[in-house]
XYZ file of C-alpha atoms in Angstrom:
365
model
C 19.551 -9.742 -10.437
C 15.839 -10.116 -10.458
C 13.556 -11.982 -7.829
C 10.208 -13.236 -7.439
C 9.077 -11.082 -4.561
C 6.327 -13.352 -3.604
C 4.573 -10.683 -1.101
C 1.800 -13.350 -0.304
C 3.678 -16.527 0.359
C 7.150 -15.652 0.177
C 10.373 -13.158 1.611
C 12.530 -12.051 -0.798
C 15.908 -11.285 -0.001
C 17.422 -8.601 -2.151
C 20.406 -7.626 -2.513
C 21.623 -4.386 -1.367
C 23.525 -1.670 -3.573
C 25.353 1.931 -2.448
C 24.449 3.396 -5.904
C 22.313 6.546 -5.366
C 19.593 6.811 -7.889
C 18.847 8.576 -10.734
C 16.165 10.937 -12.129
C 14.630 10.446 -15.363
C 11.313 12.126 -15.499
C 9.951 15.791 -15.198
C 7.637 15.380 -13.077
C 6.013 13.198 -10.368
C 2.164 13.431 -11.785
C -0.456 15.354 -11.967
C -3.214 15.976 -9.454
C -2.827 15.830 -5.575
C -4.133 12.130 -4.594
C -3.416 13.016 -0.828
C -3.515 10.563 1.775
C -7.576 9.465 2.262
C -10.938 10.838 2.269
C -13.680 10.773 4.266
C -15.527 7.829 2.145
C -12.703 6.108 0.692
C -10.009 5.820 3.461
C -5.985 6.124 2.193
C -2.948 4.388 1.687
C -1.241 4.320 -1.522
C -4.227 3.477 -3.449
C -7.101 5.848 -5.085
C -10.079 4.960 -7.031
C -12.542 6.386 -9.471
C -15.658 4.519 -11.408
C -16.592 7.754 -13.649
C -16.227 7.280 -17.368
C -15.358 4.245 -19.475
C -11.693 5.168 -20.933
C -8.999 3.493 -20.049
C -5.615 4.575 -20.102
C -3.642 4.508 -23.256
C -1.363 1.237 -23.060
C 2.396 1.887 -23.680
C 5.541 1.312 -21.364
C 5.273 4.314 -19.401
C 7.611 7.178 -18.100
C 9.815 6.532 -15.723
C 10.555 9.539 -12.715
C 12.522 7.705 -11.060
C 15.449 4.633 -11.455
C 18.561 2.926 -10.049
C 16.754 1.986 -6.894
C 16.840 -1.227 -4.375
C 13.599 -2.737 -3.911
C 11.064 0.226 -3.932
C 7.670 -0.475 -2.253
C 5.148 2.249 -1.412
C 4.097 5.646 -2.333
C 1.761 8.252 -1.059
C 1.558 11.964 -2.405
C 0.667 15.625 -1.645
C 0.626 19.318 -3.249
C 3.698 19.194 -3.876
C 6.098 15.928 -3.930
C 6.040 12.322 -4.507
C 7.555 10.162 -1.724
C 8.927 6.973 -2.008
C 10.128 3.877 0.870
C 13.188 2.247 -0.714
C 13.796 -1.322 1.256
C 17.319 -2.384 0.122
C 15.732 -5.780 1.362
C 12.987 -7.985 2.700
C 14.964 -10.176 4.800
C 13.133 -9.960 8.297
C 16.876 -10.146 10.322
C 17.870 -6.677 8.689
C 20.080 -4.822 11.406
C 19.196 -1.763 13.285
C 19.791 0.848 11.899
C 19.060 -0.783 8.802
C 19.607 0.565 4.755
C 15.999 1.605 4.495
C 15.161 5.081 2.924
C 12.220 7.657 2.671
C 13.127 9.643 -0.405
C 11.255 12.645 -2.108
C 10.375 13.866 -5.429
C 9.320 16.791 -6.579
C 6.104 16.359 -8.618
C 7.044 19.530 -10.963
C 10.434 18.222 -11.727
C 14.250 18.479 -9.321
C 16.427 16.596 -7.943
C 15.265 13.420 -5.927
C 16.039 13.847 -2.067
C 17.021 11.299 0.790
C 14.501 12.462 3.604
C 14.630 10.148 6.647
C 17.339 7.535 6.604
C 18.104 4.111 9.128
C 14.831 2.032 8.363
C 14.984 -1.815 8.269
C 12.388 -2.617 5.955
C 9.989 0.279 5.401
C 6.601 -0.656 3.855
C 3.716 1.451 4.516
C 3.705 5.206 3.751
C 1.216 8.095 4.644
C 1.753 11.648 4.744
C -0.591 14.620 6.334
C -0.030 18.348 6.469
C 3.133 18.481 8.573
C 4.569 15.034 9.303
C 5.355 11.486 7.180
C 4.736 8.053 8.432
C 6.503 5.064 7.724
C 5.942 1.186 9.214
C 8.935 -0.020 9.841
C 10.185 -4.341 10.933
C 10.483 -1.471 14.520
C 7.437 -0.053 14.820
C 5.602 2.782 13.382
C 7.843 6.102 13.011
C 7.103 9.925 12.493
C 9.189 12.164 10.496
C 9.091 15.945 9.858
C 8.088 16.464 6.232
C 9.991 19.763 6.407
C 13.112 19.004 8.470
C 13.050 15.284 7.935
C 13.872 14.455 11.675
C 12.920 11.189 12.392
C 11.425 10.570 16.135
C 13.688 9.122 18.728
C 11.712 6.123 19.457
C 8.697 4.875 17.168
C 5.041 6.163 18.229
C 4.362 2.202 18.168
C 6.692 -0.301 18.781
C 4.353 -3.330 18.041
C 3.981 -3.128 14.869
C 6.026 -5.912 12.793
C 5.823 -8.558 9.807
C 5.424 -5.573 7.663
C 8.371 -7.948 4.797
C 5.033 -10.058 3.658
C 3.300 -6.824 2.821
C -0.168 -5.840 3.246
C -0.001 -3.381 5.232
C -1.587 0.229 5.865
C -1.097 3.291 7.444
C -4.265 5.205 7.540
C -4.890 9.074 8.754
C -8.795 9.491 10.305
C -9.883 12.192 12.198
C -12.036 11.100 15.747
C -13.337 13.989 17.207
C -11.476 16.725 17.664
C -8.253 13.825 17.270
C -6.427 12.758 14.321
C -5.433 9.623 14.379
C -3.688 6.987 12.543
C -5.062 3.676 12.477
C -2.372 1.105 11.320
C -3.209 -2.612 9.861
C 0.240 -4.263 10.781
C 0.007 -7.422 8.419
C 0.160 -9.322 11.549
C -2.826 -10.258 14.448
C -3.779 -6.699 14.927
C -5.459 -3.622 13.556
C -4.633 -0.327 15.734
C -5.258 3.068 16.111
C -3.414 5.148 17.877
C -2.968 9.441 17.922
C -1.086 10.915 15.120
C 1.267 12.203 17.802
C 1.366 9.226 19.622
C -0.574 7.849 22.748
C -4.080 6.780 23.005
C -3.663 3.152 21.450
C -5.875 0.928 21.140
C -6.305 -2.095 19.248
C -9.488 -2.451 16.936
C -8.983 -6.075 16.143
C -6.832 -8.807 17.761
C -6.768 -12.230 16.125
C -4.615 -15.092 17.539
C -2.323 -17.371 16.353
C -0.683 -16.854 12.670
C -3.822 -14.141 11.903
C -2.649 -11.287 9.484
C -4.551 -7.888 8.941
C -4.073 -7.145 5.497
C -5.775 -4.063 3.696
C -7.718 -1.572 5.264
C -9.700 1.545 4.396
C -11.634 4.218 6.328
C -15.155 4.372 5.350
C -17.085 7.375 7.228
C -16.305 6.297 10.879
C -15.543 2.590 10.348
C -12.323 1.061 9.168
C -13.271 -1.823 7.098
C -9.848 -4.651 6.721
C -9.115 -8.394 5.521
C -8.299 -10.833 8.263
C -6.537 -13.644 6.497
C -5.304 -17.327 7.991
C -6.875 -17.359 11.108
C -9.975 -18.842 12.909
C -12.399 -16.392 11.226
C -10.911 -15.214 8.027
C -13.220 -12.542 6.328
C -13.874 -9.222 5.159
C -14.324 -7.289 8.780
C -15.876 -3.372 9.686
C -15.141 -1.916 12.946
C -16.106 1.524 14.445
C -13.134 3.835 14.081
C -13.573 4.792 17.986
C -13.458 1.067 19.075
C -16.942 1.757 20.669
C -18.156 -1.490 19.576
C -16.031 -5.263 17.916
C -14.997 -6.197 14.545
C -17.938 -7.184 12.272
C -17.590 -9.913 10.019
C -19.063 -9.032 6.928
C -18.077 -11.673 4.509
C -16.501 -15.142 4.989
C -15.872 -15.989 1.286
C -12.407 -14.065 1.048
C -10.499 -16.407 3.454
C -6.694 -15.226 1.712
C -7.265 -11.301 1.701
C -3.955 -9.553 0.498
C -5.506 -5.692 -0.264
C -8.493 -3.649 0.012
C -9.747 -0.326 -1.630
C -12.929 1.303 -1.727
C -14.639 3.194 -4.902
C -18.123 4.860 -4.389
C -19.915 1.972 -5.249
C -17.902 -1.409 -4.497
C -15.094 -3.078 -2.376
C -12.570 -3.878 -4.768
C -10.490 -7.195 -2.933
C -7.336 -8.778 -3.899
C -6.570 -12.272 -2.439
C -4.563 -15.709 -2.697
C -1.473 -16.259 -4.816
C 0.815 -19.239 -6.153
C -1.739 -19.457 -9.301
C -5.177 -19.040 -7.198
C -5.148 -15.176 -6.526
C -8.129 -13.387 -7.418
C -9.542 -9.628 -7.982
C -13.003 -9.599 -6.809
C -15.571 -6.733 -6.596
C -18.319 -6.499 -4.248
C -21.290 -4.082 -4.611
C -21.261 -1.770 -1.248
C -25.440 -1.945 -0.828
C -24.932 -5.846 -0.994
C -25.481 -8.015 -4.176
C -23.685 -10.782 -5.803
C -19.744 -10.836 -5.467
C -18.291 -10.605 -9.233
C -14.615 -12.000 -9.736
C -12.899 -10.050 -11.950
C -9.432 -11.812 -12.354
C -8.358 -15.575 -11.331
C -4.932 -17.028 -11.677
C -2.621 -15.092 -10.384
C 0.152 -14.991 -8.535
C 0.140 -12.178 -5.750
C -2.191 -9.820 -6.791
C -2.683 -6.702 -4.278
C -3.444 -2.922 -5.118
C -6.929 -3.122 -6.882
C -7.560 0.612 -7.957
C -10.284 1.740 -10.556
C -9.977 4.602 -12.443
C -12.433 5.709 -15.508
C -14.438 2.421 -15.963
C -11.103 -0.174 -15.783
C -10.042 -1.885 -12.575
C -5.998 -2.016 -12.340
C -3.680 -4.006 -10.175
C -0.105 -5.354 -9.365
C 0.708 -9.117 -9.368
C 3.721 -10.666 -8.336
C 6.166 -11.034 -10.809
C 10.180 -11.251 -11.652
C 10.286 -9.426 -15.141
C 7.660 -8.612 -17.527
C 4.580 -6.607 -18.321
C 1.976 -8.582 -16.197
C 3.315 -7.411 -12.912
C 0.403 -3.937 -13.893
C -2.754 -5.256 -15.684
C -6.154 -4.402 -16.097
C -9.509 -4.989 -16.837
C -12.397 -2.996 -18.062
C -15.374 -3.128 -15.341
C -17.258 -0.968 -17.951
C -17.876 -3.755 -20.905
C -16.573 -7.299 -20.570
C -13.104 -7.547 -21.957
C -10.040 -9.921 -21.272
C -7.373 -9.478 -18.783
C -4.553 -7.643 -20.359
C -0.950 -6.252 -19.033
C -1.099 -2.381 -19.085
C 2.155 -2.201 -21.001
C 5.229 -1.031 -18.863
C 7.560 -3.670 -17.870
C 8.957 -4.386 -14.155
C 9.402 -6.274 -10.799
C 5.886 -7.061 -8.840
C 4.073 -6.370 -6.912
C 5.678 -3.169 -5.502
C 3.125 0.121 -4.800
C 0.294 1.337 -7.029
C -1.625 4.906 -6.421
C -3.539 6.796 -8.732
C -2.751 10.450 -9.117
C -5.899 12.203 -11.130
C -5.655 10.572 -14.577
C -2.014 9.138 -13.826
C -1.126 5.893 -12.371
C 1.961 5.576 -10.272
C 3.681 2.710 -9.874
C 6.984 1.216 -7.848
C 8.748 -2.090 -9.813
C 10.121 -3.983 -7.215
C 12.968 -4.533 -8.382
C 16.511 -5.281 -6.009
C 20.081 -3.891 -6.846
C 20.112 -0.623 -8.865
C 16.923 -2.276 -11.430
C 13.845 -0.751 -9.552
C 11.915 2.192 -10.540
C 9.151 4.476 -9.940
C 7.031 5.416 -12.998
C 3.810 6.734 -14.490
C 1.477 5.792 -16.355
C 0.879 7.196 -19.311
């Protein structure tokens, strides 16, 4: 059973299944994307401009299959992890179906790590502990025992079913930190082990943070359907408020930076966009129009890729070349969008969002 998981405008409510999944790859990638640098923030995206090759098109390799709604990924040295949903209805119980599950990246057996999440979205992991937001809050969890914390380090945080949101590790001082944008009115930091919160932006109303990255010492976000709707910077140690940078992108759905541009997904329902704007200022250039959720903008060797919303097909992963001018085309694998998109060296990896025992994690090529 396949839905249109419309992440910008729409829940989808999937349908839950007991089936454990199965393994088909050999690995989980190649090269260690982590979780952020200094420049380019983290999340489950990466980005690259060097070279002009894209990727070989083809339908991919799948790692990973017989899931229920997977969403996000993030990496290290040595595994890929995964937040399986089960669903994105908002009223899921407590404890809910949600799973954190691990992959080795040089090949094994695929393990259940953390168990009892509602709706997990939002993934990051550092040297010793995994992060997960939660329809609860924001939650810590071993990486080597997989013992979940007792109560969340922020109970707050919500909404997280429309997607959008980020979970981003930043060192302040002699601190780290997480700073969190919760798809709702606020953007927050708070200690990796908890304490010390403080919000970095507060809209009002039906406001949602959407897409953030850590640039230096600023986190840089989208503020979409609220008073003041923009592209927004803010010091990372909340010494000073949000900036509004640029009021063109009123329906911001994701944000990733590359050395030299913003890359910005927005809209849906037919309007979305990709856009790319230059970092030292300059003329905005629209890459994409038409579409109907986009949201992961990555670049990697001269071609800008994305997800877009979709129930079946190749266009839920396309791309265009940012190199030469060239038409929008799918990248080749078929799924479920829009689901998570990271790049891992030369490899894409990719979630199809699929509900039941139909979604997958895969590479590409």
């Amino acid at each position: 059973m396949r839905f249109a998981l419309l992440s910008v405008l729409l829940l989808g409510i999937a349908c839950s299944s007991d089936k454990p999944p199965t393994q088909d790859g050999p690995d989980a990638g190649r090269g260690d994307a982590g979780t952020g640098t200094e420049d380019a923030g983290s999340g489950d995206a990466g980005s690259g401009d060097a070279g002009c090759a894209p990727l070989a098109p083809g339908p991919g390799t799948p790692l990973l299959t017989g899931l229920n709604t997977p969403r996000r990924l993030a990496v290290d040295g040595a595994d890929l992890y995964i937040v399986e949903s089960h669903s994105l209805n908002p009223q899921q119980p407590q404890p809910g179906p949600g799973r954190l599950l691990r992959l080795p990246r040089v090949g094994g057996d695929v393990a259940s790590v953390a168990t009892g999440f509602r709706a997990p979205d939002a993934i990051a992991v550092v040297s010793d502990s995994l992060y997960v937001l939660d329809l609860d809050g924001l939650w810590r969890v071993d990486k080597a025992t997989g013992a979940k914390d007792e109560r969340p380090l922020d109970a707050t945080l919500n909404n997280v079913t429309i997607g959008g949101t980020e979970i981003l590790p930043a060192r302040l001082g002699d601190r780290d930190v997480l700073v969190v944008a919760t798809s709702h009115r606020r953007l927050v930091r708070v200690d990796a082990s908890g304490g010390n919160r403080q919000e970095l932006y507060a809209g009002t109303g039906f406001t949602q943070v959407r897409g953030a990255r850590v640039v230096g010492q600023d986190v840089w976000f989208l503020v979409a359907a609220g008073e003041r709707p923009g592209l927004y910077s803010v010091p990372l140690d909340g010494s000073a408020p949000a900036t509004l940078r640029d009021g063109n992108i009123t329906a911001g759905t994701s944000l990733e930076v590359t050395p030299t541009h913003f890359l910005v997904t927005e809209g849906g329902g037919g309007d979305g966009r990709v856009l790319r704007l230059p970092r030292e200022g300059g003329a905005v250039e629209v890459v994409a129009t038409g579409l109907q959720g986009p949201s992961f903008p990555v670049e990697l060797h001269g071609t800008l890729y994305f997800k877009d919303v979709s129930t079946g097909g190749t266009d839920f992963l396309r791309r265009v070349s940012t190199c030469t001018s060239g038409a929008l085309e799918p990248v080749g694998p078929e799924g479920v969008g829009p689901g998570g998109l990271l790049v891992d060296g030369d490899t894409l990896l990719y979630t199809s969002q699929e509900s039941g025992t139909g979604g997958f994690v895969g590479r590409v090529p």
